[in-house]
PDB file of C-alpha atoms in Angstrom:
ATOM      1  CA  MET Q   1      -8.909 -24.644  35.815  1.00 88.00           C
ATOM      2  CA  LEU Q   2      -7.896 -21.478  33.962  1.00 96.00           C
ATOM      3  CA  ARG Q   3     -10.549 -18.826  33.377  1.00 96.00           C
ATOM      4  CA  VAL Q   4     -10.998 -17.385  29.862  1.00 97.00           C
ATOM      5  CA  ALA Q   5     -13.035 -14.211  29.278  1.00 97.00           C
ATOM      6  CA  LEU Q   6     -14.942 -14.415  25.977  1.00 96.00           C
ATOM      7  CA  PRO Q   7     -17.242 -11.872  24.247  1.00 95.00           C
ATOM      8  CA  ASN Q   8     -20.870 -12.446  25.202  1.00 92.00           C
ATOM      9  CA  LYS Q   9     -22.564 -11.247  22.013  1.00 91.00           C
ATOM     10  CA  GLY Q  10     -22.133 -10.219  18.403  1.00 91.00           C
ATOM     11  CA  ARG Q  11     -20.123 -11.540  15.500  1.00 92.00           C
ATOM     12  CA  LEU Q  12     -16.924 -11.541  17.573  1.00 94.00           C
ATOM     13  CA  ALA Q  13     -18.551 -13.878  20.106  1.00 94.00           C
ATOM     14  CA  GLU Q  14     -19.791 -16.255  17.396  1.00 94.00           C
ATOM     15  CA  GLN Q  15     -16.402 -16.506  15.689  1.00 96.00           C
ATOM     16  CA  THR Q  16     -14.609 -17.001  19.005  1.00 96.00           C
ATOM     17  CA  VAL Q  17     -16.842 -19.914  19.996  1.00 93.00           C
ATOM     18  CA  ILE Q  18     -16.316 -21.519  16.573  1.00 95.00           C
ATOM     19  CA  LEU Q  19     -12.528 -21.172  16.846  1.00 96.00           C
ATOM     20  CA  PHE Q  20     -12.430 -22.772  20.294  1.00 96.00           C
ATOM     21  CA  GLU Q  21     -14.720 -25.605  19.157  1.00 94.00           C
ATOM     22  CA  ARG Q  22     -12.422 -26.343  16.195  1.00 94.00           C
ATOM     23  CA  ALA Q  23      -9.523 -26.458  18.628  1.00 95.00           C
ATOM     24  CA  GLY Q  24     -11.397 -29.104  20.629  1.00 93.00           C
ATOM     25  CA  LEU Q  25     -12.696 -26.764  23.333  1.00 94.00           C
ATOM     26  CA  LYS Q  26     -16.474 -26.695  23.021  1.00 91.00           C
ATOM     27  CA  ALA Q  27     -18.309 -24.540  25.548  1.00 87.00           C
ATOM     28  CA  GLU Q  28     -20.487 -26.797  27.693  1.00 87.00           C
ATOM     29  CA  SER Q  29     -22.919 -25.415  30.267  1.00 75.00           C
ATOM     30  CA  ARG Q  30     -25.886 -26.789  32.164  1.00 60.00           C
ATOM     31  CA  VAL Q  31     -28.294 -24.101  30.973  1.00 65.00           C
ATOM     32  CA  GLU Q  32     -28.736 -22.153  27.737  1.00 65.00           C
ATOM     33  CA  ARG Q  33     -27.253 -18.629  27.656  1.00 71.00           C
ATOM     34  CA  ALA Q  34     -25.181 -19.339  30.763  1.00 72.00           C
ATOM     35  CA  LEU Q  35     -22.571 -16.757  31.750  1.00 89.00           C
ATOM     36  CA  VAL Q  36     -20.083 -19.501  32.642  1.00 91.00           C
ATOM     37  CA  ALA Q  37     -19.213 -22.674  30.718  1.00 91.00           C
ATOM     38  CA  ASN Q  38     -16.514 -25.314  30.783  1.00 92.00           C
ATOM     39  CA  LEU Q  39     -14.081 -25.525  27.884  1.00 91.00           C
ATOM     40  CA  GLY Q  40     -12.794 -29.049  28.276  1.00 87.00           C
ATOM     41  CA  SER Q  41     -11.258 -30.011  31.594  1.00 88.00           C
ATOM     42  CA  GLU Q  42      -8.663 -27.240  31.914  1.00 92.00           C
ATOM     43  CA  PHE Q  43     -10.513 -24.037  31.000  1.00 95.00           C
ATOM     44  CA  GLN Q  44     -13.637 -22.242  32.148  1.00 95.00           C
ATOM     45  CA  ALA Q  45     -15.219 -19.569  29.943  1.00 95.00           C
ATOM     46  CA  ILE Q  46     -16.873 -16.473  31.355  1.00 95.00           C
ATOM     47  CA  PHE Q  47     -18.975 -14.482  28.891  1.00 95.00           C
ATOM     48  CA  VAL Q  48     -18.718 -10.720  29.338  1.00 95.00           C
ATOM     49  CA  ARG Q  49     -18.744  -7.530  27.260  1.00 95.00           C
ATOM     50  CA  ALA Q  50     -15.822  -7.366  24.840  1.00 96.00           C
ATOM     51  CA  GLN Q  51     -14.821  -3.909  26.088  1.00 95.00           C
ATOM     52  CA  ASP Q  52     -14.523  -5.208  29.680  1.00 96.00           C
ATOM     53  CA  ILE Q  53     -12.242  -8.127  28.826  1.00 97.00           C
ATOM     54  CA  PRO Q  54      -8.890  -6.252  28.946  1.00 98.00           C
ATOM     55  CA  GLU Q  55      -9.646  -5.121  32.511  1.00 97.00           C
ATOM     56  CA  PHE Q  56     -10.812  -8.600  33.579  1.00 97.00           C
ATOM     57  CA  VAL Q  57      -7.542 -10.062  32.304  1.00 98.00           C
ATOM     58  CA  SER Q  58      -5.325  -7.311  33.686  1.00 97.00           C
ATOM     59  CA  ASP Q  59      -6.907  -7.572  37.147  1.00 96.00           C
ATOM     60  CA  GLY Q  60      -6.552 -11.361  37.187  1.00 95.00           C
ATOM     61  CA  ALA Q  61     -10.294 -12.047  37.235  1.00 96.00           C
ATOM     62  CA  ALA Q  62      -9.525 -14.021  34.067  1.00 97.00           C
ATOM     63  CA  ASP Q  63      -6.237 -15.625  33.073  1.00 98.00           C
ATOM     64  CA  LEU Q  64      -6.946 -15.211  29.350  1.00 98.00           C
ATOM     65  CA  GLY Q  65      -9.329 -13.307  27.117  1.00 98.00           C
ATOM     66  CA  VAL Q  66     -10.402 -12.757  23.546  1.00 98.00           C
ATOM     67  CA  THR Q  67     -11.244  -9.239  22.385  1.00 98.00           C
ATOM     68  CA  GLY Q  68     -10.423  -6.713  19.685  1.00 97.00           C
ATOM     69  CA  ALA Q  69      -7.016  -5.082  19.411  1.00 97.00           C
ATOM     70  CA  ASP Q  70      -8.804  -1.723  19.321  1.00 97.00           C
ATOM     71  CA  LEU Q  71     -10.378  -2.381  22.737  1.00 97.00           C
ATOM     72  CA  VAL Q  72      -7.045  -3.500  24.183  1.00 97.00           C
ATOM     73  CA  ALA Q  73      -5.375  -0.315  22.921  1.00 97.00           C
ATOM     74  CA  GLU Q  74      -8.177   1.934  24.212  1.00 97.00           C
ATOM     75  CA  SER Q  75      -8.245   0.278  27.653  1.00 96.00           C
ATOM     76  CA  ARG Q  76      -4.538   0.918  28.323  1.00 96.00           C
ATOM     77  CA  GLN Q  77      -4.579  -2.184  30.537  1.00 96.00           C
ATOM     78  CA  GLU Q  78      -1.394  -4.178  31.155  1.00 96.00           C
ATOM     79  CA  VAL Q  79      -1.921  -7.494  29.350  1.00 97.00           C
ATOM     80  CA  ARG Q  80       0.168  -9.852  27.237  1.00 97.00           C
ATOM     81  CA  GLU Q  81      -0.920 -10.270  23.625  1.00 97.00           C
ATOM     82  CA  LEU Q  82      -0.374 -13.925  22.703  1.00 98.00           C
ATOM     83  CA  LEU Q  83      -2.009 -14.444  19.318  1.00 98.00           C
ATOM     84  CA  ASP Q  84      -3.665 -12.614  16.426  1.00 98.00           C
ATOM     85  CA  LEU Q  85      -6.803 -14.680  15.799  1.00 97.00           C
ATOM     86  CA  GLN Q  86      -7.258 -13.145  12.320  1.00 95.00           C
ATOM     87  CA  PHE Q  87     -11.003 -12.542  12.473  1.00 96.00           C
ATOM     88  CA  GLY Q  88     -13.119  -9.574  13.523  1.00 94.00           C
ATOM     89  CA  ARG Q  89     -11.129  -7.487  11.045  1.00 95.00           C
ATOM     90  CA  CYS Q  90     -11.968  -3.776  11.091  1.00 95.00           C
ATOM     91  CA  ARG Q  91     -10.299  -0.381  11.211  1.00 95.00           C
ATOM     92  CA  LEU Q  92     -10.599   2.714  13.351  1.00 96.00           C
ATOM     93  CA  ALA Q  93     -11.134   5.532  10.879  1.00 96.00           C
ATOM     94  CA  LEU Q  94     -11.674   9.275  10.799  1.00 96.00           C
ATOM     95  CA  ALA Q  95     -14.715  10.326   8.773  1.00 95.00           C
ATOM     96  CA  VAL Q  96     -16.245  13.652   7.718  1.00 94.00           C
ATOM     97  CA  ARG Q  97     -19.581  14.566   6.158  1.00 93.00           C
ATOM     98  CA  ASP Q  98     -19.789  14.014   2.405  1.00 92.00           C
ATOM     99  CA  GLU Q  99     -20.158  17.739   1.747  1.00 92.00           C
ATOM    100  CA  SER Q 100     -17.088  18.631   3.812  1.00 91.00           C
ATOM    101  CA  PRO Q 101     -14.208  20.189   1.823  1.00 93.00           C
ATOM    102  CA  VAL Q 102     -11.682  18.316   4.010  1.00 93.00           C
ATOM    103  CA  LYS Q 103      -9.690  15.763   2.001  1.00 93.00           C
ATOM    104  CA  ALA Q 104      -6.856  15.007   4.444  1.00 94.00           C
ATOM    105  CA  VAL Q 105      -6.508  14.942   8.224  1.00 94.00           C
ATOM    106  CA  GLU Q 106      -4.005  17.833   8.120  1.00 93.00           C
ATOM    107  CA  GLU Q 107      -6.756  20.095   6.781  1.00 93.00           C
ATOM    108  CA  LEU Q 108      -8.784  19.903  10.002  1.00 93.00           C
ATOM    109  CA  GLU Q 109      -8.917  23.214  11.835  1.00 92.00           C
ATOM    110  CA  PRO Q 110      -7.604  23.512  15.414  1.00 92.00           C
ATOM    111  CA  GLY Q 111     -10.441  22.942  17.866  1.00 92.00           C
ATOM    112  CA  THR Q 112     -12.399  20.698  15.509  1.00 93.00           C
ATOM    113  CA  ARG Q 113     -14.808  18.548  17.549  1.00 95.00           C
ATOM    114  CA  VAL Q 114     -14.318  14.787  17.183  1.00 95.00           C
ATOM    115  CA  ALA Q 115     -17.004  12.371  18.385  1.00 94.00           C
ATOM    116  CA  THR Q 116     -15.693   8.919  19.269  1.00 95.00           C
ATOM    117  CA  SER Q 117     -16.014   6.010  21.658  1.00 94.00           C
ATOM    118  CA  PHE Q 118     -12.217   5.665  21.466  1.00 96.00           C
ATOM    119  CA  PRO Q 119     -11.088   8.949  23.067  1.00 95.00           C
ATOM    120  CA  ARG Q 120      -7.674   7.727  24.238  1.00 96.00           C
ATOM    121  CA  ILE Q 121      -6.587   6.358  20.865  1.00 97.00           C
ATOM    122  CA  THR Q 122      -7.978   9.424  19.113  1.00 96.00           C
ATOM    123  CA  GLU Q 123      -6.293  11.919  21.418  1.00 95.00           C
ATOM    124  CA  GLU Q 124      -2.967  10.111  21.150  1.00 95.00           C
ATOM    125  CA  TYR Q 125      -3.226  10.005  17.339  1.00 95.00           C
ATOM    126  CA  PHE Q 126      -3.801  13.741  16.980  1.00 95.00           C
ATOM    127  CA  ARG Q 127      -1.150  14.510  19.573  1.00 94.00           C
ATOM    128  CA  SER Q 128       1.350  12.541  17.479  1.00 94.00           C
ATOM    129  CA  LEU Q 129       0.483  14.835  14.560  1.00 94.00           C
ATOM    130  CA  GLY Q 130       0.898  17.942  16.694  1.00 94.00           C
ATOM    131  CA  MET Q 131      -2.802  18.776  16.305  1.00 93.00           C
ATOM    132  CA  GLU Q 132      -5.110  20.026  19.059  1.00 91.00           C
ATOM    133  CA  LEU Q 133      -8.706  18.927  18.512  1.00 93.00           C
ATOM    134  CA  ARG Q 134     -11.612  18.704  20.937  1.00 94.00           C
ATOM    135  CA  ILE Q 135     -12.577  15.118  21.766  1.00 94.00           C
ATOM    136  CA  ALA Q 136     -16.263  14.457  22.424  1.00 92.00           C
ATOM    137  CA  PRO Q 137     -16.600  10.963  23.966  1.00 92.00           C
ATOM    138  CA  VAL Q 138     -19.759   9.069  23.004  1.00 91.00           C
ATOM    139  CA  SER Q 139     -20.879   5.587  24.010  1.00 86.00           C
ATOM    140  CA  GLY Q 140     -22.107   4.582  20.558  1.00 78.00           C
ATOM    141  CA  ALA Q 141     -23.701   5.671  17.267  1.00 81.00           C
ATOM    142  CA  ALA Q 142     -20.950   8.209  16.625  1.00 88.00           C
ATOM    143  CA  GLU Q 143     -22.025   8.494  12.972  1.00 88.00           C
ATOM    144  CA  ILE Q 144     -25.058  10.599  13.944  1.00 89.00           C
ATOM    145  CA  ALA Q 145     -22.998  13.185  15.842  1.00 89.00           C
ATOM    146  CA  PRO Q 146     -22.067  15.423  12.846  1.00 88.00           C
ATOM    147  CA  HIS Q 147     -25.725  15.617  11.793  1.00 84.00           C
ATOM    148  CA  LEU Q 148     -26.806  16.673  15.294  1.00 85.00           C
ATOM    149  CA  GLY Q 149     -24.111  19.308  15.651  1.00 84.00           C
ATOM    150  CA  VAL Q 150     -22.449  17.383  18.482  1.00 85.00           C
ATOM    151  CA  ALA Q 151     -19.206  17.097  16.512  1.00 91.00           C
ATOM    152  CA  ASP Q 152     -17.660  18.072  13.196  1.00 91.00           C
ATOM    153  CA  VAL Q 153     -16.036  14.695  12.448  1.00 94.00           C
ATOM    154  CA  ILE Q 154     -16.010  11.197  13.956  1.00 94.00           C
ATOM    155  CA  VAL Q 155     -13.533   8.450  14.721  1.00 95.00           C
ATOM    156  CA  ASP Q 156     -15.288   5.100  14.639  1.00 94.00           C
ATOM    157  CA  LEU Q 157     -14.857   1.423  13.798  1.00 93.00           C
ATOM    158  CA  VAL Q 158     -15.364   0.601  10.128  1.00 93.00           C
ATOM    159  CA  SER Q 159     -15.706  -2.824   8.560  1.00 90.00           C
ATOM    160  CA  THR Q 160     -17.163  -2.478   5.055  1.00 88.00           C
ATOM    161  CA  GLY Q 161     -17.839   1.267   5.186  1.00 87.00           C
ATOM    162  CA  SER Q 162     -21.527   0.815   4.371  1.00 90.00           C
ATOM    163  CA  THR Q 163     -22.724   2.399   7.643  1.00 88.00           C
ATOM    164  CA  LEU Q 164     -20.685   5.532   6.933  1.00 91.00           C
ATOM    165  CA  ARG Q 165     -22.047   5.806   3.409  1.00 91.00           C
ATOM    166  CA  VAL Q 166     -25.645   5.346   4.558  1.00 91.00           C
ATOM    167  CA  ASN Q 167     -25.141   8.190   7.042  1.00 91.00           C
ATOM    168  CA  GLY Q 168     -23.537  10.535   4.528  1.00 92.00           C
ATOM    169  CA  LEU Q 169     -19.993  10.213   5.828  1.00 93.00           C
ATOM    170  CA  ARG Q 170     -16.674   9.793   4.051  1.00 94.00           C
ATOM    171  CA  GLU Q 171     -13.439   8.218   5.359  1.00 94.00           C
ATOM    172  CA  ILE Q 172     -10.335  10.372   5.492  1.00 94.00           C
ATOM    173  CA  VAL Q 173      -7.687   8.284   7.239  1.00 95.00           C
ATOM    174  CA  THR Q 174      -7.238   5.041   9.212  1.00 96.00           C
ATOM    175  CA  LEU Q 175      -5.930   5.440  12.748  1.00 96.00           C
ATOM    176  CA  MET Q 176      -5.380   1.723  13.346  1.00 96.00           C
ATOM    177  CA  ASP Q 177      -6.302  -1.710  12.009  1.00 96.00           C
ATOM    178  CA  SER Q 178      -7.799  -4.240  14.386  1.00 97.00           C
ATOM    179  CA  THR Q 179      -8.483  -7.968  14.651  1.00 97.00           C
ATOM    180  CA  ALA Q 180      -9.436 -10.261  17.516  1.00 98.00           C
ATOM    181  CA  ARG Q 181      -6.549 -11.090  19.846  1.00 98.00           C
ATOM    182  CA  LEU Q 182      -5.874 -13.684  22.518  1.00 98.00           C
ATOM    183  CA  ILE Q 183      -4.576 -11.793  25.541  1.00 98.00           C
ATOM    184  CA  ALA Q 184      -3.324 -13.020  28.895  1.00 98.00           C
ATOM    185  CA  ASN Q 185      -2.563 -11.924  32.412  1.00 98.00           C
ATOM    186  CA  ALA Q 186       1.220 -11.579  32.714  1.00 97.00           C
ATOM    187  CA  LYS Q 187       1.377 -13.402  36.046  1.00 97.00           C
ATOM    188  CA  ALA Q 188      -0.598 -16.319  34.616  1.00 97.00           C
ATOM    189  CA  VAL Q 189       1.781 -16.649  31.657  1.00 97.00           C
ATOM    190  CA  ASP Q 190       4.797 -16.668  33.979  1.00 97.00           C
ATOM    191  CA  ASP Q 191       3.222 -19.078  36.468  1.00 97.00           C
ATOM    192  CA  PRO Q 192       4.999 -22.485  36.404  1.00 96.00           C
ATOM    193  CA  LEU Q 193       1.669 -24.338  36.442  1.00 96.00           C
ATOM    194  CA  LYS Q 194      -0.546 -22.090  34.325  1.00 96.00           C
ATOM    195  CA  GLY Q 195       2.110 -21.065  31.807  1.00 97.00           C
ATOM    196  CA  PRO Q 196       2.502 -24.452  30.082  1.00 97.00           C
ATOM    197  CA  VAL Q 197      -1.282 -24.887  29.824  1.00 97.00           C
ATOM    198  CA  ILE Q 198      -1.584 -21.453  28.223  1.00 97.00           C
ATOM    199  CA  GLY Q 199       1.187 -22.387  25.800  1.00 97.00           C
ATOM    200  CA  GLU Q 200      -0.685 -25.534  24.791  1.00 96.00           C
ATOM    201  CA  LEU Q 201      -3.827 -23.468  24.125  1.00 97.00           C
ATOM    202  CA  VAL Q 202      -1.882 -21.080  21.891  1.00 97.00           C
ATOM    203  CA  VAL Q 203      -0.510 -24.006  19.882  1.00 97.00           C
ATOM    204  CA  ALA Q 204      -4.008 -25.482  19.493  1.00 96.00           C
ATOM    205  CA  LEU Q 205      -5.570 -22.212  18.334  1.00 97.00           C
ATOM    206  CA  GLU Q 206      -2.645 -21.513  15.999  1.00 97.00           C
ATOM    207  CA  SER Q 207      -3.103 -24.916  14.384  1.00 96.00           C
ATOM    208  CA  VAL Q 208      -6.739 -24.123  13.574  1.00 97.00           C
ATOM    209  CA  ILE Q 209      -5.923 -20.658  12.213  1.00 96.00           C
ATOM    210  CA  ARG Q 210      -3.094 -22.027  10.086  1.00 94.00           C
ATOM    211  CA  ALA Q 211      -5.279 -24.828   8.717  1.00 95.00           C
ATOM    212  CA  ALA Q 212      -8.008 -22.403   7.608  1.00 94.00           C
ATOM    213  CA  ALA Q 213      -5.721 -20.992   4.924  1.00 93.00           C
ATOM    214  CA  LYS Q 214      -4.603 -24.397   3.625  1.00 95.00           C
ATOM    215  CA  ARG Q 215      -6.036 -27.441   1.835  1.00 96.00           C
ATOM    216  CA  TYR Q 216      -4.833 -31.026   1.517  1.00 96.00           C
ATOM    217  CA  LEU Q 217      -4.419 -32.052  -2.124  1.00 96.00           C
ATOM    218  CA  MET Q 218      -3.976 -35.564  -3.514  1.00 96.00           C
ATOM    219  CA  ALA Q 219      -3.457 -36.455  -7.166  1.00 96.00           C
ATOM    220  CA  ASN Q 220      -2.231 -39.304  -9.341  1.00 95.00           C
ATOM    221  CA  VAL Q 221       0.613 -38.028 -11.492  1.00 95.00           C
ATOM    222  CA  PRO Q 222       2.933 -39.507 -14.142  1.00 95.00           C
ATOM    223  CA  ARG Q 223       6.206 -40.613 -12.560  1.00 94.00           C
ATOM    224  CA  ASP Q 224       8.209 -38.962 -15.339  1.00 94.00           C
ATOM    225  CA  ARG Q 225       6.684 -35.534 -14.458  1.00 94.00           C
ATOM    226  CA  LEU Q 226       7.703 -35.521 -10.787  1.00 94.00           C
ATOM    227  CA  ALA Q 227      10.112 -32.604 -11.229  1.00 94.00           C
ATOM    228  CA  GLU Q 228       7.198 -30.468 -12.401  1.00 95.00           C
ATOM    229  CA  VAL Q 229       4.919 -31.815  -9.674  1.00 95.00           C
ATOM    230  CA  LYS Q 230       7.394 -30.705  -7.004  1.00 94.00           C
ATOM    231  CA  GLU Q 231       7.410 -27.233  -8.498  1.00 94.00           C
ATOM    232  CA  ILE Q 232       3.594 -27.005  -8.621  1.00 95.00           C
ATOM    233  CA  ILE Q 233       2.896 -28.419  -5.145  1.00 95.00           C
ATOM    234  CA  PRO Q 234       6.003 -27.919  -3.004  1.00 91.00           C
ATOM    235  CA  GLY Q 235       3.943 -28.498   0.170  1.00 83.00           C
ATOM    236  CA  LEU Q 236       5.366 -27.697   3.581  1.00 82.00           C
ATOM    237  CA  SER Q 237       8.625 -29.554   2.926  1.00 84.00           C
ATOM    238  CA  GLY Q 238       8.052 -31.105  -0.499  1.00 85.00           C
ATOM    239  CA  PRO Q 239       5.137 -33.277  -1.653  1.00 93.00           C
ATOM    240  CA  THR Q 240       4.745 -36.800  -0.307  1.00 94.00           C
ATOM    241  CA  ILE Q 241       5.072 -39.304  -3.147  1.00 93.00           C
ATOM    242  CA  VAL Q 242       3.292 -42.648  -2.653  1.00 93.00           C
ATOM    243  CA  GLU Q 243       3.686 -45.722  -4.854  1.00 92.00           C
ATOM    244  CA  ILE Q 244       0.478 -46.956  -6.493  1.00 91.00           C
ATOM    245  CA  GLN Q 245       0.067 -50.731  -6.680  1.00 86.00           C
ATOM    246  CA  ASN Q 246       0.164 -51.703 -10.345  1.00 82.00           C
ATOM    247  CA  GLY Q 247       0.632 -48.009 -11.075  1.00 75.00           C
ATOM    248  CA  ASN Q 248       2.254 -48.568 -14.452  1.00 86.00           C
ATOM    249  CA  GLY Q 249       4.246 -45.366 -14.389  1.00 91.00           C
ATOM    250  CA  TRP Q 250       1.947 -43.446 -12.033  1.00 94.00           C
ATOM    251  CA  VAL Q 251       2.446 -42.337  -8.437  1.00 95.00           C
ATOM    252  CA  ALA Q 252       0.253 -40.492  -5.924  1.00 95.00           C
ATOM    253  CA  ALA Q 253       1.347 -37.013  -4.848  1.00 95.00           C
ATOM    254  CA  HIS Q 254       0.051 -35.565  -1.553  1.00 96.00           C
ATOM    255  CA  ALA Q 255       0.710 -31.991  -0.369  1.00 95.00           C
ATOM    256  CA  VAL Q 256      -0.608 -29.112   1.715  1.00 95.00           C
ATOM    257  CA  VAL Q 257      -1.377 -26.147  -0.550  1.00 95.00           C
ATOM    258  CA  ASP Q 258      -2.621 -22.595  -0.178  1.00 95.00           C
ATOM    259  CA  ALA Q 259      -6.424 -22.426  -0.273  1.00 95.00           C
ATOM    260  CA  ASN Q 260      -6.383 -19.272  -2.388  1.00 95.00           C
ATOM    261  CA  ARG Q 261      -4.243 -20.999  -5.052  1.00 94.00           C
ATOM    262  CA  ILE Q 262      -6.362 -24.132  -5.519  1.00 96.00           C
ATOM    263  CA  TYR Q 263      -7.774 -23.107  -8.910  1.00 96.00           C
ATOM    264  CA  GLN Q 264      -4.350 -22.357 -10.401  1.00 96.00           C
ATOM    265  CA  THR Q 265      -2.788 -25.441  -8.804  1.00 96.00           C
ATOM    266  CA  ILE Q 266      -5.364 -27.844 -10.250  1.00 97.00           C
ATOM    267  CA  THR Q 267      -5.077 -26.198 -13.663  1.00 97.00           C
ATOM    268  CA  ARG Q 268      -1.295 -26.687 -13.688  1.00 96.00           C
ATOM    269  CA  LEU Q 269      -1.554 -30.299 -12.492  1.00 97.00           C
ATOM    270  CA  LYS Q 270      -4.079 -31.133 -15.216  1.00 97.00           C
ATOM    271  CA  ALA Q 271      -1.733 -29.602 -17.768  1.00 96.00           C
ATOM    272  CA  ILE Q 272       0.956 -32.186 -16.946  1.00 96.00           C
ATOM    273  CA  GLY Q 273      -1.520 -35.081 -17.064  1.00 95.00           C
ATOM    274  CA  ALA Q 274      -2.556 -35.441 -13.399  1.00 95.00           C
ATOM    275  CA  GLU Q 275      -5.714 -37.445 -12.686  1.00 94.00           C
ATOM    276  CA  GLY Q 276      -7.966 -38.228  -9.704  1.00 94.00           C
ATOM    277  CA  ILE Q 277      -7.311 -34.878  -8.053  1.00 97.00           C
ATOM    278  CA  LEU Q 278      -8.872 -34.597  -4.598  1.00 97.00           C
ATOM    279  CA  VAL Q 279      -8.897 -31.516  -2.352  1.00 97.00           C
ATOM    280  CA  THR Q 280     -10.044 -31.612   1.275  1.00 97.00           C
ATOM    281  CA  PRO Q 281     -10.181 -29.105   4.173  1.00 96.00           C
ATOM    282  CA  ILE Q 282      -7.717 -29.398   7.042  1.00 95.00           C
ATOM    283  CA  GLU Q 283      -8.987 -29.151  10.614  1.00 94.00           C
ATOM    284  CA  ARG Q 284      -5.654 -28.428  12.305  1.00 94.00           C
ATOM    285  CA  LEU Q 285      -2.129 -27.935  11.042  1.00 93.00           C
ATOM    286  CA  THR Q 286       0.916 -27.936  13.312  1.00 88.00           C
ATOM    287  CA  PRO Q 287       4.336 -27.716  11.611  1.00 79.00           C
TER     288      PRO Q 287
END
């Protein structure tokens, strides 16, 4: 049984559990709020802090893990990144007080104090710019540091930017973008027994992620408009055309379409006379 380190709290934890459930790997434990749970018959989940997951995976305490790309980069641990899970989207940004005259990162004076819980990423970023600033590591709530005189600017995770605005801060530049990632221990990936199982998990999770951006569309269309139908709903490799019993010049067209184009797609199909249009979600999609 392979061990998978998952976040134990927060939005990242919730979205991770949902993704694994949709892939057919529901966490099952004997007691509520357990630190260990089975994920089917081949995986065991251990619930730990997201920031500790890169080390757990690197050390081999877990074969796989789910955590943010920002935490992987900050940890400097040797892990294999297998999959961008496309949730937990945020950015690591530099912010100054609203009243600051600074408009660009290059305007920061040498020796400027930077409060951050990502000192390694921050130091490397400024070093790449040839700038020498003073890094002030904090464990959290970096946005209060400029108001307390602890630092002049901050580098912190930003999602919507509302927390910065509430605290009188303004973004200057993004150091890196981050999403949740599936990471693995290199030895586990290369293991002849564990490797194939890990590969199957990647395929399963990919199928759920891919399906989230698609919809399955079915419509009755005039046979003499099939050329236009193929242009409107090309699908993955062309729409599937199904004969309708006693169709009298009508056929059924089935195709996978982009979820964000549903409105336009239905409008175009109606314009060529399509009827009985049905759109449904897709649970998993494997090419």
